[in-house]
PDB file of C-alpha atoms in Angstrom:
ATOM      1  CA  MET A   1      56.513  24.734 -40.567  1.00 59.00           C
ATOM      2  CA  SER A   2      52.562  25.231 -41.237  1.00 79.00           C
ATOM      3  CA  SER A   3      49.806  24.535 -38.511  1.00 87.00           C
ATOM      4  CA  ILE A   4      47.313  21.579 -38.497  1.00 93.00           C
ATOM      5  CA  HIS A   5      44.180  22.168 -39.471  1.00 94.00           C
ATOM      6  CA  PRO A   6      41.830  19.746 -36.001  1.00 95.00           C
ATOM      7  CA  GLU A   7      38.998  17.384 -36.375  1.00 96.00           C
ATOM      8  CA  ILE A   8      35.788  19.024 -36.051  1.00 97.00           C
ATOM      9  CA  LEU A   9      32.532  17.727 -35.963  1.00 97.00           C
ATOM     10  CA  TRP A  10      29.502  19.305 -35.596  1.00 97.00           C
ATOM     11  CA  ALA A  11      25.508  18.970 -35.780  1.00 97.00           C
ATOM     12  CA  GLN A  12      22.493  21.284 -35.067  1.00 97.00           C
ATOM     13  CA  ARG A  13      19.367  21.767 -34.057  1.00 95.00           C
ATOM     14  CA  SER A  14      16.435  23.485 -35.612  1.00 95.00           C
ATOM     15  CA  SER A  15      13.011  25.962 -34.461  1.00 94.00           C
ATOM     16  CA  GLU A  16      10.803  29.082 -35.858  1.00 93.00           C
ATOM     17  CA  THR A  17       9.672  29.907 -31.731  1.00 94.00           C
ATOM     18  CA  GLU A  18      12.006  28.250 -29.409  1.00 94.00           C
ATOM     19  CA  ALA A  19      15.615  30.387 -30.023  1.00 94.00           C
ATOM     20  CA  GLU A  20      17.183  27.924 -27.705  1.00 94.00           C
ATOM     21  CA  LYS A  21      16.419  24.466 -30.512  1.00 94.00           C
ATOM     22  CA  ASN A  22      17.869  26.627 -32.654  1.00 96.00           C
ATOM     23  CA  ILE A  23      21.458  26.169 -32.367  1.00 97.00           C
ATOM     24  CA  VAL A  24      25.283  24.401 -34.356  1.00 98.00           C
ATOM     25  CA  TYR A  25      26.390  22.131 -32.170  1.00 97.00           C
ATOM     26  CA  LEU A  26      30.714  22.620 -32.599  1.00 97.00           C
ATOM     27  CA  THR A  27      33.704  20.138 -31.448  1.00 97.00           C
ATOM     28  CA  VAL A  28      36.958  20.719 -32.306  1.00 97.00           C
ATOM     29  CA  ASN A  29      38.890  17.278 -31.328  1.00 95.00           C
ATOM     30  CA  LEU A  30      42.423  18.053 -30.687  1.00 93.00           C
ATOM     31  CA  PRO A  31      43.905  16.240 -27.240  1.00 92.00           C
ATOM     32  CA  ASP A  32      47.029  17.707 -24.782  1.00 93.00           C
ATOM     33  CA  ILE A  33      44.921  21.406 -25.754  1.00 94.00           C
ATOM     34  CA  VAL A  34      47.592  23.541 -24.170  1.00 93.00           C
ATOM     35  CA  LYS A  35      44.520  25.626 -23.035  1.00 92.00           C
ATOM     36  CA  ASP A  36      47.033  29.106 -21.930  1.00 93.00           C
ATOM     37  CA  SER A  37      47.576  29.362 -26.051  1.00 94.00           C
ATOM     38  CA  VAL A  38      44.252  29.126 -26.844  1.00 95.00           C
ATOM     39  CA  GLN A  39      42.857  31.950 -29.090  1.00 96.00           C
ATOM     40  CA  LEU A  40      38.860  31.582 -30.646  1.00 97.00           C
ATOM     41  CA  SER A  41      37.570  34.167 -32.393  1.00 97.00           C
ATOM     42  CA  ILE A  42      33.257  33.953 -32.885  1.00 97.00           C
ATOM     43  CA  GLU A  43      32.337  36.719 -34.862  1.00 97.00           C
ATOM     44  CA  GLU A  44      28.715  36.520 -36.774  1.00 97.00           C
ATOM     45  CA  GLN A  45      29.502  34.508 -39.904  1.00 96.00           C
ATOM     46  CA  GLU A  46      33.154  33.227 -39.079  1.00 98.00           C
ATOM     47  CA  ILE A  47      34.802  31.256 -36.496  1.00 97.00           C
ATOM     48  CA  LYS A  48      38.614  31.386 -35.915  1.00 97.00           C
ATOM     49  CA  PHE A  49      40.786  28.516 -33.470  1.00 97.00           C
ATOM     50  CA  SER A  50      44.103  28.888 -33.283  1.00 97.00           C
ATOM     51  CA  ALA A  51      46.300  26.552 -30.777  1.00 96.00           C
ATOM     52  CA  LYS A  52      49.109  24.385 -30.157  1.00 94.00           C
ATOM     53  CA  ALA A  53      49.035  21.001 -28.486  1.00 94.00           C
ATOM     54  CA  GLY A  54      50.338  18.040 -27.820  1.00 90.00           C
ATOM     55  CA  ALA A  55      52.053  15.363 -25.188  1.00 84.00           C
ATOM     56  CA  GLY A  56      56.069  16.495 -23.744  1.00 81.00           C
ATOM     57  CA  GLU A  57      58.107  19.215 -26.257  1.00 80.00           C
ATOM     58  CA  GLU A  58      56.447  17.656 -29.065  1.00 83.00           C
ATOM     59  CA  LYS A  59      53.718  20.120 -29.407  1.00 90.00           C
ATOM     60  CA  ARG A  60      52.600  21.537 -32.495  1.00 92.00           C
ATOM     61  CA  ASP A  61      50.505  24.602 -33.771  1.00 95.00           C
ATOM     62  CA  CYS A  62      47.050  24.196 -34.807  1.00 96.00           C
ATOM     63  CA  ALA A  63      44.342  25.900 -36.422  1.00 96.00           C
ATOM     64  CA  PHE A  64      41.182  27.714 -38.493  1.00 96.00           C
ATOM     65  CA  THR A  65      38.883  29.542 -40.242  1.00 96.00           C
ATOM     66  CA  VAL A  66      35.530  28.592 -41.003  1.00 96.00           C
ATOM     67  CA  PRO A  67      33.033  31.004 -42.565  1.00 97.00           C
ATOM     68  CA  LEU A  68      29.523  29.907 -41.353  1.00 98.00           C
ATOM     69  CA  TYR A  69      26.998  29.097 -44.292  1.00 97.00           C
ATOM     70  CA  ALA A  70      24.539  30.673 -42.375  1.00 97.00           C
ATOM     71  CA  PRO A  71      24.998  34.530 -39.474  1.00 98.00           C
ATOM     72  CA  ILE A  72      24.761  33.358 -35.626  1.00 98.00           C
ATOM     73  CA  ASP A  73      24.209  35.473 -32.674  1.00 97.00           C
ATOM     74  CA  THR A  74      27.082  35.924 -31.056  1.00 97.00           C
ATOM     75  CA  GLY A  75      26.016  37.218 -27.691  1.00 96.00           C
ATOM     76  CA  ALA A  76      23.760  34.630 -27.104  1.00 96.00           C
ATOM     77  CA  SER A  77      26.625  31.189 -28.087  1.00 96.00           C
ATOM     78  CA  THR A  78      28.825  29.209 -25.702  1.00 96.00           C
ATOM     79  CA  LYS A  79      31.871  27.595 -25.515  1.00 95.00           C
ATOM     80  CA  SER A  80      33.968  24.488 -23.079  1.00 95.00           C
ATOM     81  CA  LEU A  81      37.584  24.462 -23.311  1.00 94.00           C
ATOM     82  CA  THR A  82      39.064  21.195 -21.546  1.00 91.00           C
ATOM     83  CA  SER A  83      42.469  18.919 -22.224  1.00 88.00           C
ATOM     84  CA  ARG A  84      40.471  17.083 -25.340  1.00 92.00           C
ATOM     85  CA  SER A  85      38.685  19.030 -27.165  1.00 95.00           C
ATOM     86  CA  LEU A  86      36.353  22.738 -27.165  1.00 96.00           C
ATOM     87  CA  VAL A  87      33.107  22.123 -27.710  1.00 97.00           C
ATOM     88  CA  LEU A  88      31.257  24.941 -29.105  1.00 97.00           C
ATOM     89  CA  VAL A  89      27.219  25.528 -28.935  1.00 97.00           C
ATOM     90  CA  LEU A  90      26.198  28.448 -32.079  1.00 98.00           C
ATOM     91  CA  ARG A  91      22.991  30.007 -31.465  1.00 97.00           C
ATOM     92  CA  LYS A  92      21.510  30.889 -35.502  1.00 97.00           C
ATOM     93  CA  LYS A  93      20.556  33.930 -35.276  1.00 96.00           C
ATOM     94  CA  ASP A  94      17.723  33.295 -37.910  1.00 95.00           C
ATOM     95  CA  LEU A  95      14.638  31.771 -36.106  1.00 95.00           C
ATOM     96  CA  GLY A  96      13.531  28.429 -38.823  1.00 94.00           C
ATOM     97  CA  ILE A  97      12.742  24.726 -39.122  1.00 92.00           C
ATOM     98  CA  GLU A  98      15.184  23.932 -42.145  1.00 94.00           C
ATOM     99  CA  TYR A  99      18.293  22.641 -41.162  1.00 96.00           C
ATOM    100  CA  TRP A 100      21.585  24.698 -42.354  1.00 96.00           C
ATOM    101  CA  PRO A 101      22.743  22.069 -45.974  1.00 96.00           C
ATOM    102  CA  ARG A 102      26.393  22.551 -45.208  1.00 96.00           C
ATOM    103  CA  LEU A 103      28.278  23.973 -41.580  1.00 97.00           C
ATOM    104  CA  THR A 104      30.205  26.438 -43.799  1.00 96.00           C
ATOM    105  CA  LYS A 105      29.486  29.417 -46.286  1.00 94.00           C
ATOM    106  CA  GLU A 106      31.185  27.384 -49.710  1.00 93.00           C
ATOM    107  CA  LYS A 107      29.774  24.098 -50.507  1.00 91.00           C
ATOM    108  CA  ILE A 108      34.249  22.678 -50.438  1.00 85.00           C
ATOM    109  CA  LYS A 109      34.887  19.201 -49.522  1.00 85.00           C
ATOM    110  CA  SER A 110      37.546  18.914 -46.008  1.00 88.00           C
ATOM    111  CA  GLN A 111      38.580  16.018 -44.513  1.00 91.00           C
ATOM    112  CA  GLN A 112      39.014  17.596 -41.008  1.00 94.00           C
ATOM    113  CA  ILE A 113      34.911  18.766 -40.836  1.00 96.00           C
ATOM    114  CA  LYS A 114      32.527  15.820 -40.181  1.00 96.00           C
ATOM    115  CA  THR A 115      29.543  14.770 -39.330  1.00 95.00           C
ATOM    116  CA  ASP A 116      28.845  15.208 -35.270  1.00 96.00           C
ATOM    117  CA  PHE A 117      27.181  11.940 -35.610  1.00 94.00           C
ATOM    118  CA  SER A 118      26.324  10.846 -31.371  1.00 93.00           C
ATOM    119  CA  LYS A 119      24.486  14.563 -31.007  1.00 93.00           C
ATOM    120  CA  TRP A 120      22.996  14.165 -34.526  1.00 92.00           C
ATOM    121  CA  VAL A 121      18.939  13.732 -35.009  1.00 91.00           C
ATOM    122  CA  ASP A 122      16.809  13.859 -38.483  1.00 90.00           C
ATOM    123  CA  GLU A 123      15.787  17.065 -39.208  1.00 89.00           C
ATOM    124  CA  ASP A 124      12.251  15.753 -39.436  1.00 86.00           C
ATOM    125  CA  GLU A 125      13.000  12.977 -36.008  1.00 84.00           C
ATOM    126  CA  GLN A 126      14.386  16.279 -34.352  1.00 83.00           C
ATOM    127  CA  ASP A 127      10.666  17.213 -32.247  1.00 73.00           C
ATOM    128  CA  GLY A 128      10.422  15.761 -28.802  1.00 63.00           C
ATOM    129  CA  ASP A 129      14.783  15.788 -28.905  1.00 63.00           C
ATOM    130  CA  GLU A 130      15.367  16.936 -24.864  1.00 55.00           C
ATOM    131  CA  LYS A 131      18.581  15.243 -24.310  1.00 48.00           C
ATOM    132  CA  ILE A 132      21.631  14.951 -25.850  1.00 46.00           C
ATOM    133  CA  ASP A 133      24.821  12.603 -25.606  1.00 42.00           C
ATOM    134  CA  ALA A 134      27.329  13.703 -25.215  1.00 39.00           C
ATOM    135  CA  GLY A 135      29.124  11.051 -25.799  1.00 38.00           C
ATOM    136  CA  GLY A 136      30.326   8.202 -27.505  1.00 35.00           C
ATOM    137  CA  ASP A 137      29.737   5.459 -25.203  1.00 34.00           C
ATOM    138  CA  ASP A 138      27.095   3.141 -24.536  1.00 32.00           C
ATOM    139  CA  ASP A 139      26.448   2.417 -20.455  1.00 32.00           C
ATOM    140  CA  MET A 140      27.577  -1.535 -21.143  1.00 29.00           C
ATOM    141  CA  GLY A 141      27.632  -1.376 -17.654  1.00 32.00           C
ATOM    142  CA  GLY A 142      24.287  -2.699 -17.077  1.00 32.00           C
ATOM    143  CA  MET A 143      24.260  -5.811 -18.907  1.00 33.00           C
ATOM    144  CA  GLY A 144      26.559  -6.677 -15.906  1.00 34.00           C
ATOM    145  CA  GLY A 145      23.451  -7.751 -14.149  1.00 33.00           C
ATOM    146  CA  MET A 146      23.709 -10.376 -17.099  1.00 35.00           C
ATOM    147  CA  GLY A 147      26.490 -12.169 -14.140  1.00 36.00           C
ATOM    148  CA  GLY A 148      23.611 -13.871 -13.333  1.00 36.00           C
ATOM    149  CA  MET A 149      23.954 -16.035 -16.181  1.00 36.00           C
ATOM    150  CA  PRO A 150      27.221 -18.307 -14.976  1.00 39.00           C
ATOM    151  CA  GLY A 151      24.868 -19.836 -12.948  1.00 40.00           C
ATOM    152  CA  MET A 152      24.320 -21.553 -15.017  1.00 39.00           C
ATOM    153  CA  GLY A 153      27.617 -23.225 -13.645  1.00 41.00           C
ATOM    154  CA  GLY A 154      29.392 -23.371 -16.992  1.00 41.00           C
ATOM    155  CA  MET A 155      26.725 -26.271 -18.032  1.00 41.00           C
ATOM    156  CA  GLY A 156      28.808 -27.948 -15.772  1.00 43.00           C
ATOM    157  CA  GLY A 157      26.095 -27.581 -12.661  1.00 41.00           C
ATOM    158  CA  MET A 158      24.034 -29.527 -15.378  1.00 42.00           C
ATOM    159  CA  PRO A 159      24.357 -32.452 -12.856  1.00 42.00           C
ATOM    160  CA  GLY A 160      21.847 -30.024 -11.349  1.00 43.00           C
ATOM    161  CA  MET A 161      19.681 -31.639 -12.843  1.00 43.00           C
ATOM    162  CA  GLY A 162      19.490 -34.587 -10.562  1.00 44.00           C
ATOM    163  CA  GLY A 163      16.966 -31.846  -9.138  1.00 43.00           C
ATOM    164  CA  MET A 164      14.909 -32.627 -12.123  1.00 43.00           C
ATOM    165  CA  GLY A 165      14.975 -35.442  -9.987  1.00 44.00           C
ATOM    166  CA  GLY A 166      12.167 -33.796  -7.839  1.00 43.00           C
ATOM    167  CA  MET A 167      10.490 -34.449 -10.593  1.00 44.00           C
ATOM    168  CA  GLY A 168      10.417 -37.755  -8.921  1.00 45.00           C
ATOM    169  CA  GLY A 169       8.081 -35.420  -6.132  1.00 44.00           C
ATOM    170  CA  MET A 170       5.218 -36.297  -8.771  1.00 45.00           C
ATOM    171  CA  GLY A 171       5.822 -39.510  -6.738  1.00 45.00           C
ATOM    172  CA  GLY A 172       2.600 -37.437  -4.394  1.00 47.00           C
ATOM    173  CA  MET A 173      -0.015 -37.860  -7.125  1.00 49.00           C
ATOM    174  CA  ASP A 174      -0.342 -42.382  -7.650  1.00 58.00           C
ATOM    175  CA  MET A 175      -0.260 -43.669 -10.861  1.00 58.00           C
ATOM    176  CA  GLU A 176      -3.593 -44.353 -10.586  1.00 60.00           C
ATOM    177  CA  ALA A 177      -4.728 -40.865  -9.978  1.00 56.00           C
ATOM    178  CA  LEU A 178      -2.721 -39.706 -12.835  1.00 53.00           C
ATOM    179  CA  MET A 179      -4.446 -41.655 -15.452  1.00 59.00           C
ATOM    180  CA  ALA A 180      -7.199 -41.232 -14.521  1.00 58.00           C
ATOM    181  CA  GLN A 181      -6.518 -37.496 -15.031  1.00 57.00           C
ATOM    182  CA  MET A 182      -4.958 -38.293 -17.831  1.00 59.00           C
ATOM    183  CA  GLY A 183      -8.094 -40.332 -18.582  1.00 57.00           C
ATOM    184  CA  GLY A 184      -9.734 -36.914 -18.975  1.00 52.00           C
ATOM    185  CA  ALA A 185      -7.206 -36.277 -21.990  1.00 49.00           C
ATOM    186  CA  GLY A 186      -9.222 -36.273 -24.767  1.00 47.00           C
ATOM    187  CA  GLY A 187      -8.522 -39.886 -26.469  1.00 45.00           C
ATOM    188  CA  MET A 188      -6.371 -41.270 -24.232  1.00 44.00           C
ATOM    189  CA  GLY A 189      -9.457 -41.410 -22.174  1.00 44.00           C
ATOM    190  CA  ASP A 190     -11.027 -43.636 -25.300  1.00 46.00           C
ATOM    191  CA  PHE A 191      -7.961 -45.611 -25.009  1.00 39.00           C
ATOM    192  CA  GLY A 192      -7.914 -46.379 -20.689  1.00 42.00           C
ATOM    193  CA  ALA A 193     -11.692 -47.372 -20.997  1.00 43.00           C
ATOM    194  CA  GLY A 194      -9.827 -49.377 -24.139  1.00 44.00           C
ATOM    195  CA  ALA A 195      -7.507 -51.002 -21.940  1.00 42.00           C
ATOM    196  CA  SER A 196      -9.805 -51.144 -19.350  1.00 43.00           C
ATOM    197  CA  GLY A 197     -12.834 -53.169 -21.142  1.00 45.00           C
ATOM    198  CA  ALA A 198     -10.248 -55.775 -22.268  1.00 45.00           C
ATOM    199  CA  GLY A 199      -9.290 -56.592 -18.859  1.00 45.00           C
ATOM    200  CA  ASP A 200     -11.998 -57.200 -17.616  1.00 48.00           C
ATOM    201  CA  ASP A 201     -13.618 -59.494 -20.654  1.00 49.00           C
ATOM    202  CA  GLU A 202      -9.976 -61.798 -19.523  1.00 48.00           C
ATOM    203  CA  ASP A 203     -11.540 -61.022 -16.033  1.00 49.00           C
ATOM    204  CA  ASP A 204     -14.898 -62.518 -16.813  1.00 48.00           C
ATOM    205  CA  ASP A 205     -13.150 -65.492 -18.572  1.00 50.00           C
ATOM    206  CA  ASP A 206     -11.061 -67.221 -15.364  1.00 51.00           C
ATOM    207  CA  ASP A 207     -13.920 -66.443 -13.259  1.00 52.00           C
ATOM    208  CA  GLY A 208     -15.604 -69.334 -13.147  1.00 53.00           C
ATOM    209  CA  PRO A 209     -18.374 -70.295 -12.173  1.00 54.00           C
ATOM    210  CA  PRO A 210     -21.245 -68.522 -10.998  1.00 54.00           C
ATOM    211  CA  PRO A 211     -22.086 -68.422  -7.903  1.00 55.00           C
ATOM    212  CA  LEU A 212     -24.975 -70.843  -6.293  1.00 55.00           C
ATOM    213  CA  GLU A 213     -28.010 -68.767  -5.557  1.00 55.00           C
ATOM    214  CA  ASP A 214     -29.799 -69.791  -2.096  1.00 55.00           C
ATOM    215  CA  ALA A 215     -31.811 -71.502  -2.604  1.00 52.00           C
ATOM    216  CA  LYS A 216     -35.574 -70.674  -2.190  1.00 48.00           C
TER     217      LYS A 216
END
């Protein structure tokens, strides 16, 4: 039975002055890796890997050989193995600001070699990049804080709009005082004065004869 080529995700950083920022991230996704079966060879310009993986008795042989685009510093490169993946951080041997145009030495198309978008940063945006997102999951937990929204009671709390009765609290301000304040609202003041004046005219008509003057 022929071996299966596992999925490889890769990303990179570059620097012409700092070697630790001149690296390639390589993640081999392979759930249920049998750790004792892993064979890994990291050479200056080639990565070789083989292992068995699979749940229960359904173990599969998995393997690949990747000739690298440019040499790496094998002594400064690191590896980390879990039950789901093998993660390599390969130190590029040659310092330089330019990215590798591809992972492999030759320009080939492989459905099993893909960009790791969780770690990728464009070449012109890598300055100041301090933290690498090793996971792919977004922390939506903070959205739980929006749990306060149910306090709106599914809008059933709308009867609570009776609380708007607090508007009645405006009763603390009698209507005359309110109208007086409204009088300061530009044209409304003129309107109020006009209404008052009209009332005065009517009152004058109903006042009856003027009071008698004191006799001299």
